[in-house]
PDB file of C-alpha atoms in Angstrom:
ATOM      1  CA  MET W   1       0.000   0.000   0.000  1.00 88.00           C
ATOM      2  CA  ASN W   2       1.067   3.611  -0.574  1.00 94.00           C
ATOM      3  CA  ILE W   3      -0.485   7.032  -0.065  1.00 95.00           C
ATOM      4  CA  ILE W   4       0.679   8.749  -3.254  1.00 97.00           C
ATOM      5  CA  GLY W   5      -0.963   6.512  -5.862  1.00 97.00           C
ATOM      6  CA  PRO W   6      -4.193   8.461  -6.358  1.00 96.00           C
ATOM      7  CA  GLN W   7      -2.238  11.720  -6.558  1.00 97.00           C
ATOM      8  CA  VAL W   8       0.139  10.272  -9.163  1.00 98.00           C
ATOM      9  CA  LYS W   9      -2.904   9.283 -11.218  1.00 97.00           C
ATOM     10  CA  TRP W  10      -4.547  12.694 -10.739  1.00 97.00           C
ATOM     11  CA  LEU W  11      -1.394  14.573 -11.770  1.00 97.00           C
ATOM     12  CA  ARG W  12      -0.907  12.278 -14.773  1.00 98.00           C
ATOM     13  CA  GLU W  13      -4.492  12.826 -15.903  1.00 97.00           C
ATOM     14  CA  GLN W  14      -4.189  16.610 -15.401  1.00 97.00           C
ATOM     15  CA  ARG W  15      -1.356  16.481 -17.933  1.00 97.00           C
ATOM     16  CA  ASP W  16      -3.424  14.378 -20.378  1.00 98.00           C
ATOM     17  CA  MET W  17      -0.809  11.641 -20.125  1.00 98.00           C
ATOM     18  CA  THR W  18      -1.431   7.946 -20.565  1.00 98.00           C
ATOM     19  CA  GLN W  19       0.175   5.458 -18.235  1.00 98.00           C
ATOM     20  CA  ASN W  20       2.520   4.484 -21.068  1.00 98.00           C
ATOM     21  CA  GLU W  21       3.560   8.114 -21.525  1.00 99.00           C
ATOM     22  CA  LEU W  22       4.312   8.527 -17.821  1.00 99.00           C
ATOM     23  CA  VAL W  23       6.264   5.261 -17.850  1.00 99.00           C
ATOM     24  CA  ALA W  24       8.362   6.677 -20.713  1.00 98.00           C
ATOM     25  CA  HIS W  25       9.025   9.861 -18.684  1.00 98.00           C
ATOM     26  CA  CYS W  26       9.929   7.725 -15.662  1.00 98.00           C
ATOM     27  CA  ASN W  27      12.402   5.737 -17.722  1.00 98.00           C
ATOM     28  CA  LEU W  28      14.008   8.982 -18.945  1.00 98.00           C
ATOM     29  CA  VAL W  29      14.638  10.149 -15.371  1.00 98.00           C
ATOM     30  CA  GLY W  30      16.015   6.791 -14.238  1.00 98.00           C
ATOM     31  CA  LEU W  31      12.954   5.002 -12.851  1.00 98.00           C
ATOM     32  CA  SER W  32      12.597   1.751 -14.742  1.00 97.00           C
ATOM     33  CA  ILE W  33       8.975   0.652 -14.304  1.00 97.00           C
ATOM     34  CA  SER W  34       6.369  -1.019 -16.487  1.00 98.00           C
ATOM     35  CA  ARG W  35       2.841   0.145 -17.198  1.00 98.00           C
ATOM     36  CA  SER W  36       1.472  -2.604 -14.951  1.00 98.00           C
ATOM     37  CA  THR W  37       3.744  -1.456 -12.115  1.00 98.00           C
ATOM     38  CA  LEU W  38       2.501   2.114 -12.545  1.00 98.00           C
ATOM     39  CA  ALA W  39      -1.093   0.849 -12.478  1.00 98.00           C
ATOM     40  CA  LYS W  40      -0.356  -0.941  -9.195  1.00 98.00           C
ATOM     41  CA  ILE W  41       1.184   2.238  -7.758  1.00 98.00           C
ATOM     42  CA  GLU W  42      -1.805   4.333  -8.829  1.00 98.00           C
ATOM     43  CA  SER W  43      -4.238   1.844  -7.281  1.00 97.00           C
ATOM     44  CA  LYS W  44      -2.215   1.727  -4.021  1.00 96.00           C
ATOM     45  CA  VAL W  45      -1.396  -1.978  -4.438  1.00 97.00           C
ATOM     46  CA  ARG W  46       2.387  -1.587  -4.708  1.00 97.00           C
ATOM     47  CA  ARG W  47       4.607   0.076  -2.151  1.00 97.00           C
ATOM     48  CA  VAL W  48       6.795   2.955  -3.306  1.00 97.00           C
ATOM     49  CA  THR W  49      10.295   3.697  -2.014  1.00 97.00           C
ATOM     50  CA  ASP W  50      11.524   7.187  -1.186  1.00 96.00           C
ATOM     51  CA  SER W  51      13.747   7.206  -4.251  1.00 97.00           C
ATOM     52  CA  GLU W  52      10.818   6.149  -6.450  1.00 98.00           C
ATOM     53  CA  VAL W  53       8.723   9.009  -5.039  1.00 98.00           C
ATOM     54  CA  ALA W  54      11.514  11.435  -5.938  1.00 98.00           C
ATOM     55  CA  LEU W  55      11.783  10.072  -9.477  1.00 98.00           C
ATOM     56  CA  LEU W  56       8.001  10.007  -9.994  1.00 98.00           C
ATOM     57  CA  ALA W  57       7.916  13.663  -8.959  1.00 98.00           C
ATOM     58  CA  LYS W  58      10.730  14.421 -11.393  1.00 98.00           C
ATOM     59  CA  ALA W  59       8.936  12.575 -14.202  1.00 98.00           C
ATOM     60  CA  LEU W  60       5.739  14.536 -13.474  1.00 98.00           C
ATOM     61  CA  LYS W  61       7.751  17.778 -13.102  1.00 98.00           C
ATOM     62  CA  VAL W  62       6.374  18.529  -9.646  1.00 98.00           C
ATOM     63  CA  ASP W  63       7.814  18.969  -6.180  1.00 97.00           C
ATOM     64  CA  MET W  64       7.738  15.779  -4.115  1.00 96.00           C
ATOM     65  CA  SER W  65       5.344  17.433  -1.666  1.00 96.00           C
ATOM     66  CA  GLU W  66       2.708  17.638  -4.415  1.00 96.00           C
ATOM     67  CA  LEU W  67       2.546  13.849  -4.463  1.00 96.00           C
ATOM     68  CA  TYR W  68       1.253  13.944  -0.888  1.00 94.00           C
ATOM     69  CA  GLU W  69      -1.589  16.413  -1.565  1.00 89.00           C
ATOM     70  CA  ASN W  70      -5.138  15.130  -1.825  1.00 83.00           C
ATOM     71  CA  HIS W  71      -7.032  15.904  -5.022  1.00 69.00           C
ATOM     72  CA  ASN W  72      -9.662  13.208  -4.635  1.00 60.00           C
ATOM     73  CA  ASP W  73     -12.549  14.302  -6.866  1.00 50.00           C
ATOM     74  CA  ALA W  74     -15.048  12.540  -4.593  1.00 41.00           C
ATOM     75  CA  SER W  75     -14.200  14.905  -1.735  1.00 42.00           C
ATOM     76  CA  LYS W  76     -14.746  18.081  -3.764  1.00 44.00           C
ATOM     77  CA  PRO W  77     -18.085  19.890  -3.408  1.00 42.00           C
ATOM     78  CA  ASN W  78     -20.253  20.229  -6.514  1.00 39.00           C
TER      79      ASN W  78
END
């Protein structure tokens, strides 16, 4: 389990990126993951190391702290 998965997905979708596109960006910054691994991260199934958090942030071009923010659409008022 991890706490950043939904935020990774939200940030990826805000950038109109597919999982495959984010995987390609991850590979460019030194994080070698597959699309299925990213899917497991986004669904909070797979644990994420500190170094992976840093590289995911780099691939998404955000500060690491942004991966810990909550942008859950279900919690937003209409």
